[in-house]
Amino acid sequence: MQSHEQPVLRDLVLVGGGHSHVGVLKAFGMRPIPGVRLTLICTDTDTPYSGMLPGYVAGHYSFDDVHIDLGRLAAFAGARFYRDQVTGLDRVNRKVLCRHRPAVSYDLLSINIGSTPQLQGVPGAVDNAIAVKPIARFNERWLALLSRVQQHPDSTTVAVVGAGAGGVELLLAMQFRLRQTLMHMGRNPDNVRFHLFTSSADILPTHNPGVRQRFDAVLKQRGVQLHRHAAVTQVSPGRLMAASGEVVDADEIVWVTRAGGADWLKDTGLALDADGFIQVNDHLQTVTDPHIFAAGDIASMVNYPLEKAGVFAVRQGPPLTENLRRSVQGTALKAYHPQRRWLALISTGDKFAVASRGWLGFAGAWVWRWKDWIDRRFMRKFQEFPAMPDSAAPGAVASTTGTVQLSAEESLQAISAIAMRCGGCGAKVGASVLANALSQLRPVQRSDVLIGLNDPDDAAVVRVPPGMLMVHSVDFFRAFVNDPYRFGQVAANHALGDLWAMGAQAQSATAIATVPPGLESKVEDVLFQMMSGALEVLNEANCALVGGHTGEGQELALGFAVNGLIADDPTQLMRKGGMQPGDALILTKPIGTGTLFAAHARLAAKGRWIEAALQSMVLSNRAGAQCLRGFGVTACTDLTGFGLLGHLVEMTRPSNVDAEIDLSALPLLDGAQECVAAGIVSSLQSANVRLRRAVRNQEAMVAHPRYPLIFDPQTAGGLLASVPAERAQDCVTALRALGYVHTTIIGRVLPAGDALAPIVLCG
Ligand SMILES: Cc1cc2nc3c(=O)[nH]c(=O)nc-3n(C[C@H](O)[C@H](O)[C@H](O)COP(=O)(O)OP(=O)(O)OC[C@H]3O[C@@H](n4cnc5c(N)ncnc54)[C@H](O)[C@@H]3O)c2cc1C
């Protein structure tokens, strides 16, 4: 999480987690510029390293060997990581438009989104061919192909379209892996056949004749049917037709050619080349807009036409970093002149590789080992991070205004923000900042809200309809993730959880927020992002935001006082007491958020674990509570800070029962067990562990690998409920159908025994 003490002065937004941007992130992580905030927006949490992709396909590497974890890398760099798809730019207002979140403001933008398959030009290709690009999506397509071949009873024919280095290397890797797979299954490896189509006379047209001959020989020896001068002109299910007149039947058609720029770039006004790639100058700056840079496949250097290859994207990382630094600091940019010749190491699938550079070419198993060494060394840069000195040290603040170029007004605001840091915490956010941020939000309108945000007064006035009771709750916590929008979503969902757990419907909410001081535009933006996320959740719950208070504070924090309504009938309330012996205990969401976010703060959690945890945290308990009621729930609560054990004891005590929990049945978030096994727990864990005396057989169970997780504090956790045993299985099925896919029966309610400790663990 971003923990810089100095105010944010400039936003550098990186679109796409390609090979150049991973270099930028690492470099900024090693040497940040005080006051410059990085944000990475990428569709994927794990981005593939193209150099090792064929080795992964061939089965020599695992998924994690060949993917860079953007979540961890961004955390190391102190960057905000927004997992989303960029759909456009508003260059006038300097905003990046995203598919699933509000637009993201930038001062400086860099684009590294790779290339996009251009299948549209060939009839039938879109529906019937598997595009290798974008490579970040290739993994799922490859795994699906692998499984189809395994399940295919007879022989399978695979056609690869495109015989550049990517196509040839991929074909040989796929062939190696599929043959090995069939052999392991006891089937004939010759049952998988390959065709390679190229529009030109030669394969590997950008390499020297010696290298081409070597690969011609390898393809021949491996029985690959090569179709030269055979541009594919039409694809239909299971069949492709080439300009040469050839027609080939194929079960799988893999497309490794004709890549272009993403369609959304056409509407940005940026100058694009004939294939839709962004035209950049020698500074990797777009020729159109000095605030926008581009690198990798998506960039087209006007003075240096380059092949689309990961090696160039990697090499552009350092000059791109340098020019982004210079641009934000207002110094002269530095020209980058790519090498005319480069070394390509192309593998043949079987741990053998060919080196190609200009007119040179050599081959061997040792070349593969050499390539393997180079590739693993590259990946280590993004897997192992040095411990960094605390960039938030107070001394760093003083130098802040000197590093980033600011206008006079901005300098004043920055200086006052620093002063605020020194003593003014808790002050109110400026009225115009608040008004601007909130004016863009549209809270849901309810007829029972008499005075709310649209007609503000000293306080909100809300009517309690006749025959209804009002249900109150409040929650407040610090941002645990470097993404104000998603934090806002989680904070609102967490607060509403208490209402759903009582069986109430949400009515209104007031917000309390603290935002770190800084330039007004930055404070306003953070507030807007955070409240947008929160409002989305409140509106979805038909809960009217009727007021709030925002102050400046050291850290971003948000909480809500929420009010709900329930019929004036005690039987309608879902209470913690009420459990009956024999009931089944149901948990609707997996646990582990405490340990996962503690690990995230230490760079010890995988980005995809954090992503999955966030998705779980924004899943509302509203429908789950209604479902539980329909199955005769006898008691219910939502899991939050006290963890599973703490909340269970809160239920057994008033119910005057005991309970048994099956540790092996507990639904866990991905990575939770690994994190506690590594000894990483939340700072709240020790307080929760005090309750261990409630466990009757703790000595017998303390060594169980899941034991620490019963103390793990949850944020926006699931519902823990007791349901009559005979209806429990149907209830689980219904909850899963509603989207609570991890719902599980985790134990049962026992009659109160003589022992003081009410909880028994098993599993
Ligand atoms: C099978 C295969 C093997 C290859 N082998 C090699 C090789 O050995 N050596 C080599 O040099 N090259 C190789 N290449 C080519 C190489 O993959 C590409 O040139 C390289 O990936 C380009 O890197 P990049 O950084 O430009 O973009 P990419 O690596 O494609 O990364 C782009 C990133 O941007 C993200 N993104 C895309 N669109 C959006 C959006 N709208 N919003 C947000 N994020 C977005 C993607 O999720 C991805 O993380 C191979 C290609 C293939 C298909």
Short mmCIF file of C-alpha atoms in Angstrom, two decimals, residues 582-587 627-628 631-632 665 721-737 740-747:
data_model
loop_
_atom_site.label_atom_id
_atom_site.label_comp_id
_atom_site.label_asym_id
_atom_site.label_seq_id
_atom_site.Cartn_x
_atom_site.Cartn_y
_atom_site.Cartn_z
CA GLY A 582 -28.76 -30.27 16.17
CA ASP A 583 -28.69 -27.25 13.82
CA ALA A 584 -26.09 -27.17 11.09
CA LEU A 585 -23.63 -24.26 11.01
CA ILE A 586 -23.38 -22.63 7.60
CA LEU A 587 -20.73 -20.15 6.42
CA CYS A 627 -32.14 -17.00 1.53
CA LEU A 628 -31.22 -18.11 5.06
CA PHE A 631 -34.68 -21.93 5.22
CA GLY A 632 -35.72 -21.24 8.81
CA ALA A 665 -14.56 -28.13 6.05
CA ALA A 721 -25.81 -19.03 10.49
CA SER A 722 -27.46 -21.97 12.17
CA VAL A 723 -30.13 -23.74 10.16
CA PRO A 724 -32.21 -26.81 11.05
CA ALA A 725 -30.12 -29.81 9.99
CA GLU A 726 -32.77 -31.32 7.71
CA ARG A 727 -32.89 -28.15 5.58
CA ALA A 728 -29.17 -27.35 5.65
CA GLN A 729 -28.09 -29.11 2.47
CA ASP A 730 -30.86 -27.53 0.40
CA CYS A 731 -29.98 -24.17 1.94
CA VAL A 732 -26.34 -24.60 0.88
CA THR A 733 -27.43 -25.48 -2.66
CA ALA A 734 -29.66 -22.39 -2.80
CA LEU A 735 -26.92 -20.10 -1.46
CA ARG A 736 -24.42 -21.42 -3.98
CA ALA A 737 -26.90 -20.80 -6.77
CA TYR A 740 -22.09 -17.68 -2.65
CA VAL A 741 -20.20 -20.48 -4.32
CA HIS A 742 -18.02 -21.30 -1.31
CA THR A 743 -20.95 -21.82 1.09
CA THR A 744 -20.30 -24.82 3.29
CA ILE A 745 -21.65 -26.59 6.35
CA ILE A 746 -18.75 -26.05 8.74
CA GLY A 747 -20.08 -27.70 11.87
#
